[in-house]
Each structure stands twice: as structure tokens, then as C-alpha cells.
Coordinates of C-alpha atoms and ligand atoms in Angstrom, one line a residue:
X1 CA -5.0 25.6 3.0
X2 CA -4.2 22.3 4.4
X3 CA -7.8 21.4 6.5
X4 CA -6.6 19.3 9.4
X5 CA -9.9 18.5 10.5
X6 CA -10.8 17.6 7.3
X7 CA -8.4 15.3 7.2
X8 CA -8.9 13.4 10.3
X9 CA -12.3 12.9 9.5
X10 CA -11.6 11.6 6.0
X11 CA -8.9 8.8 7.2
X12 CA -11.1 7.6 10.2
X13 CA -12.0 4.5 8.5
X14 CA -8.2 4.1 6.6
X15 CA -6.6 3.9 10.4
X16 CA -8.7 0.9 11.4
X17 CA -8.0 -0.3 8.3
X18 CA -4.4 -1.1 8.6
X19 CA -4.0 -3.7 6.1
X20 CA -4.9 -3.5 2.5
X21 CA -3.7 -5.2 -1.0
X22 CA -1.7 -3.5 -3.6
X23 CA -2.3 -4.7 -7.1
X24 CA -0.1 -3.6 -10.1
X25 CA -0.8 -5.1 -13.5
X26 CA -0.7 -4.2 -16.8
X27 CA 1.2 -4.9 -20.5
X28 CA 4.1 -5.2 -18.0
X29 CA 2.8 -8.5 -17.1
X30 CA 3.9 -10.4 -20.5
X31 CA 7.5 -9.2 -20.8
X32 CA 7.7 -10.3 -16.7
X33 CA 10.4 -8.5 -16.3
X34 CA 8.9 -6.1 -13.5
X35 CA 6.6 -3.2 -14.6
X36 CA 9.9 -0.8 -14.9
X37 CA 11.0 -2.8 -18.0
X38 CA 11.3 -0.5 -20.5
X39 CA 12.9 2.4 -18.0
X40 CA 15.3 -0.7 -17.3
X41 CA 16.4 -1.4 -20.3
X42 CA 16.1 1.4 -22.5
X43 CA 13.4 -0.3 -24.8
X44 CA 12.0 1.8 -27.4
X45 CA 8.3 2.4 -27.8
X46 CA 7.9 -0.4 -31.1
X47 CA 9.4 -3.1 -28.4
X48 CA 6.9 -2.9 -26.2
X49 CA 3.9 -2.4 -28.5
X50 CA 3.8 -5.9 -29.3
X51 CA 2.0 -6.3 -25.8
X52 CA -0.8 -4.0 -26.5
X53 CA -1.7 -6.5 -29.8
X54 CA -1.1 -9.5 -27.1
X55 CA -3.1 -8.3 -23.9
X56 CA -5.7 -10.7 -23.4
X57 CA -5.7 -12.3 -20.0
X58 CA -8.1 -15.4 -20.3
X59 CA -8.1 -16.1 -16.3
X60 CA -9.2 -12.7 -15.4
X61 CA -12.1 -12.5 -12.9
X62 CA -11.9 -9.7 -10.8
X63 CA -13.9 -11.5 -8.0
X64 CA -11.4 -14.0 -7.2
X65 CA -8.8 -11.6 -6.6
X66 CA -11.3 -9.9 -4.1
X67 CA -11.7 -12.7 -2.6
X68 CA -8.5 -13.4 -1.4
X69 CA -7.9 -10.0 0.1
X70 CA -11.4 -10.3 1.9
X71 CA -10.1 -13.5 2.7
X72 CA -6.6 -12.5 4.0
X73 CA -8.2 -10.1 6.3
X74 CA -7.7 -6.8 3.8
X75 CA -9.8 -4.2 4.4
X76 CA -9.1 -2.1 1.1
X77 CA -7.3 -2.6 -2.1
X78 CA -5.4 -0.3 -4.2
X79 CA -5.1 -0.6 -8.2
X80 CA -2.7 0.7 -10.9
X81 CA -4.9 2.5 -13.3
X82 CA -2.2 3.5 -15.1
X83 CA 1.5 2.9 -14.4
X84 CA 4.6 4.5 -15.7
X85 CA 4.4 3.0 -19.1
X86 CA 1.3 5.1 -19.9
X87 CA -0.8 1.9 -20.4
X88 CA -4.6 2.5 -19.0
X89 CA -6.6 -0.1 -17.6
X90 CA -9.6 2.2 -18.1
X91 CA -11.7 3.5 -20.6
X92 CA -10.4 6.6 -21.2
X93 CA -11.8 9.0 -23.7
X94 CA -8.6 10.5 -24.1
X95 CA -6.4 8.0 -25.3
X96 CA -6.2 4.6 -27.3
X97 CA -3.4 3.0 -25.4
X98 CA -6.0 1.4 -23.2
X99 CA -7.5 -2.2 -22.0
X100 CA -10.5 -1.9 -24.0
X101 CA -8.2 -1.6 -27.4
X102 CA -7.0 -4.7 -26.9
X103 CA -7.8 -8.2 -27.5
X104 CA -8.6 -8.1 -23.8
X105 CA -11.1 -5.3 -24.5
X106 CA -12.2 -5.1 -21.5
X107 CA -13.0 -1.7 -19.1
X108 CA -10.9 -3.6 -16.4
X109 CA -10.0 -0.8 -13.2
X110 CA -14.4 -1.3 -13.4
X111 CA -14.4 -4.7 -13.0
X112 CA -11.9 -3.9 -10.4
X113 CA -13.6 -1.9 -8.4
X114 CA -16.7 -3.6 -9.0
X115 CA -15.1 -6.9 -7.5
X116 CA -13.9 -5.7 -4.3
X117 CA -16.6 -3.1 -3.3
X118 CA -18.8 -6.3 -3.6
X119 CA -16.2 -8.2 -0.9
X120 CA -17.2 -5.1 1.2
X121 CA -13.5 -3.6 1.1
X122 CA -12.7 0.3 0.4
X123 CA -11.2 1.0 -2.9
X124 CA -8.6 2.7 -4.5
X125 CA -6.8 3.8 -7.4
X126 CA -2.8 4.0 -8.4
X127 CA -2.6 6.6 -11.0
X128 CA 1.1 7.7 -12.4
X129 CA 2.2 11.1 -12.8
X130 CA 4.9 9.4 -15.1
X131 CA 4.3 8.6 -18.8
X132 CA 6.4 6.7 -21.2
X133 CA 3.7 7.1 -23.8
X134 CA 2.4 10.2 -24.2
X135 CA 4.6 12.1 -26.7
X136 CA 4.6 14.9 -24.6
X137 CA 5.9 13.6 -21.7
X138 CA 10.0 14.4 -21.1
X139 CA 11.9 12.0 -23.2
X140 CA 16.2 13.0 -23.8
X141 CA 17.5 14.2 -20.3
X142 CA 14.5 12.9 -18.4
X143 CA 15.8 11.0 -15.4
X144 CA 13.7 8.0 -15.8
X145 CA 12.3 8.2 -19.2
X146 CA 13.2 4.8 -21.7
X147 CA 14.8 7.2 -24.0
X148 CA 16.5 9.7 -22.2
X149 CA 19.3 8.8 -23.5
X150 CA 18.3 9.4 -27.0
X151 CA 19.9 12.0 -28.2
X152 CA 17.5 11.5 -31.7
X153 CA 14.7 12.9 -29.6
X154 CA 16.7 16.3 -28.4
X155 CA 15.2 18.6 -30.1
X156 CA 11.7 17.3 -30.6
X157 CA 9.4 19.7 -29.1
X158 CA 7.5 18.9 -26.2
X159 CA 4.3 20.7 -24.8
X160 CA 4.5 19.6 -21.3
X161 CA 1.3 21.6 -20.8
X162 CA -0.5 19.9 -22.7
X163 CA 0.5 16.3 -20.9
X164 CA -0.6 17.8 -17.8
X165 CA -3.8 18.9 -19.3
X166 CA -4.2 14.9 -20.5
X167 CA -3.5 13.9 -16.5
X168 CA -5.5 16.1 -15.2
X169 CA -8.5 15.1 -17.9
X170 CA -7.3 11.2 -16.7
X171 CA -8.0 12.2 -13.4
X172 CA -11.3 13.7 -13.5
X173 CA -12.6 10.7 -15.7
X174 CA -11.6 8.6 -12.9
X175 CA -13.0 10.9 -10.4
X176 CA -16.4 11.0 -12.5
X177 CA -16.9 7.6 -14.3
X178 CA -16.0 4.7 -11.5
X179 CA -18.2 6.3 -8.8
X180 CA -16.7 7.0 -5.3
X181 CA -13.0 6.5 -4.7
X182 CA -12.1 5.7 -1.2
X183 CA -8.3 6.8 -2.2
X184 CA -5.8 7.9 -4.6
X185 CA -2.5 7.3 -5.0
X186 CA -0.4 9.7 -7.1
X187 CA 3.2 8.4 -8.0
X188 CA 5.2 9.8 -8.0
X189 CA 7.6 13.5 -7.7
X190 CA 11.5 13.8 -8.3
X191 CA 13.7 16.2 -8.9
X192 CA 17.3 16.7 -9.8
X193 CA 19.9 17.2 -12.8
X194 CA 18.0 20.1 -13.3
X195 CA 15.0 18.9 -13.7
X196 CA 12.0 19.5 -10.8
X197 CA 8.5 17.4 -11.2
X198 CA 7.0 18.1 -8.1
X199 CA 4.2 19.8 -6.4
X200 CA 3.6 22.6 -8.6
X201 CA 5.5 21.2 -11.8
X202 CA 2.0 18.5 -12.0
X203 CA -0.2 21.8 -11.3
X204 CA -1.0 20.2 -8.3
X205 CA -3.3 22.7 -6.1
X206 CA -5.3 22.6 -9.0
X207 CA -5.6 18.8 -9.3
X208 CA -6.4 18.2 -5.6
X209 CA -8.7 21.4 -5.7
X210 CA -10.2 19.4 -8.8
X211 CA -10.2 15.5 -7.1
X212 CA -11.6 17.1 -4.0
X213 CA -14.7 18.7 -5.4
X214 CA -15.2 15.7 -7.2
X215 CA -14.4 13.1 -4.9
X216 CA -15.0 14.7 -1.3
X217 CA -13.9 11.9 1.5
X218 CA -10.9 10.6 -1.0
X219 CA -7.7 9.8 1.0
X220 CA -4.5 10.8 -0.9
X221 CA -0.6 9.6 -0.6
X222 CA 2.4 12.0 -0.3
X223 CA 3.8 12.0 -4.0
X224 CA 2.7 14.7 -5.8
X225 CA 5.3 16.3 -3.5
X226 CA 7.6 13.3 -3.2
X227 CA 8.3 9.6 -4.1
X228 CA 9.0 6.5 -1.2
X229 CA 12.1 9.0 -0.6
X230 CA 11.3 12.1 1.9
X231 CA 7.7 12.7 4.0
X232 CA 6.8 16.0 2.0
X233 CA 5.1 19.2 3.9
X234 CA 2.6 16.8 5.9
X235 CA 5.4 16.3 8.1
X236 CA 5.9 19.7 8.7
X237 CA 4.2 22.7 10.7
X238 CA 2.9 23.8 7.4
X239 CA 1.3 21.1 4.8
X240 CA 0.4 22.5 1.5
X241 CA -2.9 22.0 0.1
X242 CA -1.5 18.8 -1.5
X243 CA 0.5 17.3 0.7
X244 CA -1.9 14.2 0.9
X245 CA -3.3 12.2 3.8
X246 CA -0.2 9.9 4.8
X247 CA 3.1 9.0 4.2
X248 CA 3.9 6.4 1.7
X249 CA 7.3 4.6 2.9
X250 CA 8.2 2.1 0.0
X251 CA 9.8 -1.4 1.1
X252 CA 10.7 -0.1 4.9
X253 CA 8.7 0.3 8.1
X254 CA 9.6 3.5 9.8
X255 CA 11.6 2.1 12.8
X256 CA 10.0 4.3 15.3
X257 CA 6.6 5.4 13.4
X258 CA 6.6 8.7 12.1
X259 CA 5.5 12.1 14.0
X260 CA 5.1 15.3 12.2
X261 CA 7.8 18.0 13.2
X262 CA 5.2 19.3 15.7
X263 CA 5.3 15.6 17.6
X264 CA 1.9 14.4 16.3
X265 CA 1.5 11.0 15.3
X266 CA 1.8 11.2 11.4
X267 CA -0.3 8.6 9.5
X268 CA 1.6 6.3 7.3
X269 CA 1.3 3.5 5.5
X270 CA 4.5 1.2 4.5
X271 CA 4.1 -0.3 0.9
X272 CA 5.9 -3.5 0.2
X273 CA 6.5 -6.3 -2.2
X274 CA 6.0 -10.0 -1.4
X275 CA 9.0 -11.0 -3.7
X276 CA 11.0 -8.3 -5.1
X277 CA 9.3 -7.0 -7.7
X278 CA 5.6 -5.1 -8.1
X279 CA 4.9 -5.8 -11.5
X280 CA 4.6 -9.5 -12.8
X281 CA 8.6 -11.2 -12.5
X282 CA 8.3 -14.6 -13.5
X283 CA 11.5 -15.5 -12.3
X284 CA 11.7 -13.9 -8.7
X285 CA 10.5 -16.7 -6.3
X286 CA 12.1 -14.8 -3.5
X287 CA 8.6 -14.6 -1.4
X288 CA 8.7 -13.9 1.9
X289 CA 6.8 -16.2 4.1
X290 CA 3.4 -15.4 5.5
X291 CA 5.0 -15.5 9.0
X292 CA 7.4 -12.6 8.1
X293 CA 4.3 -10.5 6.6
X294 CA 2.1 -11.6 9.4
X295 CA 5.0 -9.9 12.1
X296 CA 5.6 -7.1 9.9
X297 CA 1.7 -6.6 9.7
X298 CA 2.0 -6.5 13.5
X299 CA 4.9 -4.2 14.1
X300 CA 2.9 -1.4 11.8
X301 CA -0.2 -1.4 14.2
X302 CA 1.9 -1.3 17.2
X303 CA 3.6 2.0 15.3
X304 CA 0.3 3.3 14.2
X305 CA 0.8 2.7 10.2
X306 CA -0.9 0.8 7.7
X307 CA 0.8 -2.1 5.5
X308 CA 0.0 -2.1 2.1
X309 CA 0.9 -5.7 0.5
X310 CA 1.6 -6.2 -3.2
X311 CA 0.5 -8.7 -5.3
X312 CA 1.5 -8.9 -9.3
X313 CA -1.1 -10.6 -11.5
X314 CA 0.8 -12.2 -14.9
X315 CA -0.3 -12.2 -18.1
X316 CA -3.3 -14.4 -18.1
X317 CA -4.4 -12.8 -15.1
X318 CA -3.6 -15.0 -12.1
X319 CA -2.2 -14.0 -8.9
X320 CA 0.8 -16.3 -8.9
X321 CA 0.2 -19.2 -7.0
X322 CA 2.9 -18.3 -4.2
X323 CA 1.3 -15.4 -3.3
X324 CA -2.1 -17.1 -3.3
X325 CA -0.9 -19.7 -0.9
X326 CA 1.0 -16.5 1.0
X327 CA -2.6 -14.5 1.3
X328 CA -4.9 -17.8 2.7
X329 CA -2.1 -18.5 5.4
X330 CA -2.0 -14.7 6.1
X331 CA -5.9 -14.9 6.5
X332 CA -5.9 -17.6 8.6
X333 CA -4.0 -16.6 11.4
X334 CA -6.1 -13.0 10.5
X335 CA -9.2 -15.2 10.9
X336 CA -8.1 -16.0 14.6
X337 CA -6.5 -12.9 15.7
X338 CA -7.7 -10.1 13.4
X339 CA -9.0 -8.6 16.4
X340 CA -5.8 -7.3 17.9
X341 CA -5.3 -5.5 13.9
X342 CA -8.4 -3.9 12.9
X343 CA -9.2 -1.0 14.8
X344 CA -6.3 -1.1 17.0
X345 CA -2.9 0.8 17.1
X346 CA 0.4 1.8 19.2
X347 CA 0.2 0.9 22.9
X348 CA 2.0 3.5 24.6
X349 CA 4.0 1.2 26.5
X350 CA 7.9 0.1 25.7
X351 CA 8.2 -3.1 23.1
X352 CA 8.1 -5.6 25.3
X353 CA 11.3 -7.9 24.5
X354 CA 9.6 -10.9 24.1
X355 CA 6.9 -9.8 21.5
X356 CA 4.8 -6.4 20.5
X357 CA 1.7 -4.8 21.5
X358 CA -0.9 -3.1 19.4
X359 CA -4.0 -1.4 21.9
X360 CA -7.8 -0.6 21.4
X361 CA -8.6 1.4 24.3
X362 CA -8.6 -0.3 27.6
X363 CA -7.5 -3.4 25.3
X364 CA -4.3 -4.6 25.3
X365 CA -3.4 -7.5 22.5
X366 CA 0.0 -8.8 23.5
X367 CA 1.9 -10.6 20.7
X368 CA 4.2 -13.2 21.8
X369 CA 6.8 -14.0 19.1
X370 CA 9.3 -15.5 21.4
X371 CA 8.5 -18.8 23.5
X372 CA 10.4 -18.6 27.8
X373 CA 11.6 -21.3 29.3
X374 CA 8.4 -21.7 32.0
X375 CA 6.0 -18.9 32.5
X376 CA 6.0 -16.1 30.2
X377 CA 6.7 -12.6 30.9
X378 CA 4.3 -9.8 30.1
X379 CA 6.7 -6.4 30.1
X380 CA 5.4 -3.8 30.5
X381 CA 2.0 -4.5 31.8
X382 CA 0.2 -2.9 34.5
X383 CA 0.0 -5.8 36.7
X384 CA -3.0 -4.8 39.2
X385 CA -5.0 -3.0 36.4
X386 CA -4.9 -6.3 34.4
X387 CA -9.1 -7.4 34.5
X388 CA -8.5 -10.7 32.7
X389 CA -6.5 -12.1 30.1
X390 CA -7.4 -14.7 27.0
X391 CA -5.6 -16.5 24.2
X392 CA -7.7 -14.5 21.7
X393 CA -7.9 -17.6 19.3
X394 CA -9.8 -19.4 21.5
X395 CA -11.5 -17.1 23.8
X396 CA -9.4 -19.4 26.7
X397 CA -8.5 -17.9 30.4
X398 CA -4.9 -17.2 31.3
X399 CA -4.6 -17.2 34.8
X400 CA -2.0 -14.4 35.6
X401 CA 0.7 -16.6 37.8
X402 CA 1.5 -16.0 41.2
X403 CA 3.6 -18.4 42.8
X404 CA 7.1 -18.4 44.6
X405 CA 8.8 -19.2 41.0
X406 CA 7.6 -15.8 40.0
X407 CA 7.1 -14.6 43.3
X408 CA 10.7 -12.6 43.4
X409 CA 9.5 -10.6 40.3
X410 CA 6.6 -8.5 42.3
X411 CA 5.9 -6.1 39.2
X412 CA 6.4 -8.7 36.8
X413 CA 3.1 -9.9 35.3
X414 CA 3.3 -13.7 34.0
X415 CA 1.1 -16.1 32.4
X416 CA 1.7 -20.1 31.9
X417 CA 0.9 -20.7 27.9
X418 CA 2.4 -24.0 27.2
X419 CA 4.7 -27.1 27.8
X420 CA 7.2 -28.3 26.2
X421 CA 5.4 -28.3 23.0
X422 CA 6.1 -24.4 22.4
X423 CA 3.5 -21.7 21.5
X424 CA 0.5 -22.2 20.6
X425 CA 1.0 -20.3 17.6
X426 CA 4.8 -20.0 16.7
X427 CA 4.0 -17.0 14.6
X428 CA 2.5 -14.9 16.6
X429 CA 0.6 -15.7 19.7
X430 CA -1.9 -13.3 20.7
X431 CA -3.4 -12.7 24.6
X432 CA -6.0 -10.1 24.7
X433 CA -5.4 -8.4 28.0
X434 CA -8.8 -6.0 29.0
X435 CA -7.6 -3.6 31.9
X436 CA -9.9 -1.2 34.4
X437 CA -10.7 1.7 32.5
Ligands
GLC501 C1 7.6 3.3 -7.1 C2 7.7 2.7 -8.4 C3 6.9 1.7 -8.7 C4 5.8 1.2 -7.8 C5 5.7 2.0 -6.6 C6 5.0 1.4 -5.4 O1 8.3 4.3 -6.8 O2 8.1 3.6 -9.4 O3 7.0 1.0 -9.9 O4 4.6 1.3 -8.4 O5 6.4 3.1 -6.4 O6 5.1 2.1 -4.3

């Protein structure tokens, strides 16, 4: 039975959160052709084992990837442990297609974790339901599988069983060996041409029951009932015991937020890439600019969601440099203004034309994204509750402006901001408006 009060309790800390790295490395990194690569092209297990003998990422220090997220104003990170390809990053006892067997040879999801509990962030773990290695694992007629096409492996017989005996084994090591988990983050469930994996299909009552004793306060996505497609039961007026903590929309934010089908706010929490890709591309330079992610940060809190924002590492273990330079810029506008993130969420009030507003009880944090010719409107604000309003970068007083230029506008509230030079801060300038309680 799905514990509701459980679950708010558990997620306290995840909805001041609201802004968190995802990290997705692994052999993927060398061929850098995006960690679907050998779903993508159909490669054959001997193409890709080259890798494992290669794997040995000389620039690899955990710390500094921590770092920047601290830095960029992240308040938790979350880690592919093991992707679709079936590679681990961890030092599993149940299989040798893992970091520690290569030249890397390193226990790295440890160093991982290690790294970014020491930065003070919450941590979590991407573990795949998918595997492209395990022999028993779906191969012919599989709808993602490398070789489903293969009509050669027809009639080799699988003991699906016993792959979900090896997940659920993967699981509990992770649960047992890396100490606590703040979340996990199952991916993912499909179904069609006859074929169902979800829910049930990963025995998944059991695996929560299982994660749960082990890891008590962990936070879990949406996808052992579904992928980025679809809410699953949490959505509806009854969640099964597996539904997860939140919704996980992939590359979108939910135009209006999410509410369950009873009208309560549902927690979600939008993952997206910074170029196109998760995995290491090293040809997709189409980055988005830490303006765009600093805006799209801000239209998540004013819907009550969380953005989760990728970074690829390559094959010697770098963040790429863009996304470096993306992440400092992101943290110092977060540096100024983090306030009107952390801890805060939806208004109440209409999106104001001119900007957004996220809220932290009698707090209002007005973004302005869009310069006025003269004083600037504040829509939507309750004029004669206002108790004073400040550029929160600089702690300075806005005078709300009352004059006969704004004087035919009586419920209008207005400050005066700049001259001709424009905002102060083009991307995003933030008042912090404190109202009477
Ligand atoms: C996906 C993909 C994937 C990525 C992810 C992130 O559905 O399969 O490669 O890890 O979800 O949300």
C-alpha cells in the first residue's frame, strides 16, 4: 500500500532541493556516439568490448565534478550505476563486466558518492532495468535490444528469471555496500509488440519492499511502471506500492505542473540534456546557454518541480569544457539569487507577463525576464500587502512608485529598476517582495 505520509515525509528535503546534476558515464564515453550506441546501431556485443579493455579515464577525480554542482547551486546529484549497456561502475560481486575489471580498476559510483556527500549534496543512483549484456536479458524481438533483429539468437533460451534475480541482487549490493542513498532512479518500463516490462514484469513490489527495508528515507522515480512517456499510478487515486516518489518528464517541463487526478500537486522533476545527448557525444556542440537553463530552472519552481541537469563526462573523465563554462555561469547568477530557488515553489498567483514568480511563504521572488519602457509592472501583486521590496542581489530598496505616470493604474504595483541601460541582470532579475503575513 502506497504510504502517503510516508512519502511526504521522505521528499521534504528533495522539494527544496529543486535543482540537482545528472551524470551518465560509462564505456559509452569512448565510442561518443551517445550512451544508446549499440541499441542505435545494432552493434554486436565483440564491437563494443574493445571499450571494456580501453576504460581508463586518467582525468577522473570525483571531487571536481562535485565541485562544480556545489558550485552551480546543485543540491543533489544523480549517477548512472549502470546504464542500458549492462556496464557497472560498481563493484559488483555478481558480475565482471565492471569498472574495477578494467584498466581503470577503479570502484568508481564510491568515489562518486564519496565526492559529493563531501560537497554536502544528497546523492543518488541511476540504475537500469535494461541490459544489453546479461545473456539473459531479451535479445530477437526485444524492442530496444542491439540484437533484436537477430534472428541467430531466436531460439536461444532465455531465463528471464534469473536476470531479474541478478537486478534485484545489483540492487541490494547498492542498497548495502555504498551506505545511505538519498534516491534511486529505476529506468526504465515499456511495453508493446507484445511484449510488457513493467511493474510487475521487474517483480517490482518485491524490489521496492526490498530497497525500502534497506534503504528507508530513499526517494524513487516513476519507471518501474513507466519511462519519460506516461505519469504511472502516482497520478492516480490509487498508487501502487511502486509507483515511486515523482514524476520523471524527460526533455519537457510540464506546461502547467502536474496534479494527481485528485487535484493535488504531484511532485515532479523534469530531466534534461544540456546538448542533445546524455552520454558523452563528441560531436554535439548544440549547448544551450546558461541563460536558457537559468529560466527553465526558474519556470520549474514557479510550477513546483525539480530540474535535473545532465552532464556527460568523456573518456578520460572530464566534464566537457562547455558544460563546465555552462555550470560556473549557472552558479553565479545561483550565487546571487539562489534564494528565490531553494526552498521556494509556485506562487499561486497568474504568470505575470513580464517574468515568473516562485514563493516561500509570505515571500514573493519576482523574476523579471522582460525589461518596460519606464517603470516596471509587478502583475499580479497585492499592492497594499507589499511590506518592502529589494533587488535580492544586492539587498537594495525598490521604492514601490506612486506618481501621476502610474497614478491611472491604482491596483497596478510598479517599481523603477533602471535607465536606459536595461536590467540589471538581463537574464533574470530577481526583487524579493516580503508581504504582511
Ligand atoms: C532514457 C534513456 C536514457 C537516459 C534517460 C534519462 O529514457 O533511455 O538513455 O538515461 O532516460 O532520463
Amino acid at each position: 500500500m502506497f504510504d502517503r505520509e510516508a512519502h511526504e515525509k521522505r521528499t521534504c528535503w528533495y522539494r527544496q532541493a529543486r535543482f540537482g546534476m545528472f551524470i551518465h558515464w560509462g564505456l559509452y564515453a569512448i565510442p561518443a556516439r551517445g550512451e544508446w550506441v549499440r541499441s542505435d546501431e545494432k552493434m554486436p556485443e565483440e564491437e563494443y568490448l574493445p571499450f571494456f579493455g580501453e576504460f581508463d579515464p586518467v582525468n577522473f577525480d570525483a571531487r571536481r565534478w562535485a565541485r562544480a554542482a556545489r558550485k552551480a547551486g546543485m543540491k543533489y546529484m544523480v549517477f548512472t550505476a549502470k546504464h542500458h549497456d549492462g556496464f557497472c561502475l560498481f563493484d559488483s560481486a555478481l558480475t565482471d563486466f565492471k569498472s574495477t575489471n578494467t584498466p581503470c580498476g577503479r570502484d568508481i559510483v564510491r568515489e562518486v558518492l564519496d565526492a559529493f556527500r563531501a560537497e554536502g549534496l544528497r546523492v543518488g543512483l541511476y540504475y537500469s532495468l535494461l541490459d544489453w549484456h546479461y545473456p539473459d536479458y531479451p535479445h530477437y524481438g526485444d524492442r530496444y535490444h542491439p540484437l533484436r533483429d537477430d534472428s541467430r539468437e531466436r531460439d536461444i533460451p532465455r531465463d528471464f528469471d534469473r536476470y531479474l534475480d541478478y537486478m534485484h541482487g545489483q540492487v541490494r549490493e547498492l542498497c548495502t555496500n555504498y551506505g545511505k542513498l538519498d534516491i534511486l532512479w529505476f529506468d526504465f518500463s515499456y511495453k508493446g509488440d507484445g511484449q510488457d516490462m513493467t511493474g510487475e514484469t521487474w517483480r517490482a513490489a518485491e524490489l521496492v519492499h526490498m530497497v525500502r527495508s534497506l534503504q528507508p528515507e530513499v526517494i524513487l522515480d516513476n519507471r518501474l511502471e513507466v519511462s519519460g512517456e506516461g505519469f504511472g499510478s502516482l497520478a492516480t487515486a490509487v498508487p501502487s506500492d511502486y509507483c515511486g516518489d515523482f514524476v520523471s518528464p524527460e526533455q519537457i517541463i510540464p506546461p502547467q505542473g502536474l496534479r494527481d487526478e485528485e487535484g493535488r500537486e504531484l511532485l515532479w522533476e523534469a530531466c534534461v540534456t544540456m546538448n542533445d545527448h546524455w552520454g558523452y557525444c563528441s560531436s554535439d556542440k548544440n549547448y544551450k546557454s546558461a541563460a536558457t537553463l537559468i529560466r527553465r530552472l526558474v519556470e520549474c519552481v514557479s510550477k513546483n518541480g525539480n530540474l535535473l541537469l545532465n552532464v556527460g563526462p568523456d573518456a578520460r573523465g572530464n566534464i566537457p569544457a562547455e558544460a563546465m563554462d555552462i555550470l560556473s555561469q549557472i552558479g553565479s547568477w545561483m550565487g546571487a539569487n539562489g534564494e528565490s530557488i531553494w526552498g521556494c515553489g509556485g506562487s499561486g498567483l497568474p504568470k505575470p507577463e513580464n517574468g515568473r514568480i516562485t514563493r516561500r511563504g509570505d515571500v514573493l521572488y519576482y523574476h523579471i525576464l522582460e525589461d518596460a519602457l519606464g517603470c516596471i509592472p509587478l502583475y499580479g501583486i497585492p499592492k497594499d500587502k507589499v511590506k518592502s521590496v529589494r533587488l535580492l542581489a544586492d539587498g537594495s530598496e525598490r521604492k514601490l512608485q506612486a506618481d501621476w505616470i502610474t497614478g491611472n493604474y491604482p491596483d497596478m504595483a510598479f517599481v523603477k529598476i533602471s535607465a536606459a541601460a536595461g536590467l540589471p541582470d538581463e537574464t533574470d532579475t530577481v526583487l524579493k517582495i516580503c508581504l504582511e503575513s
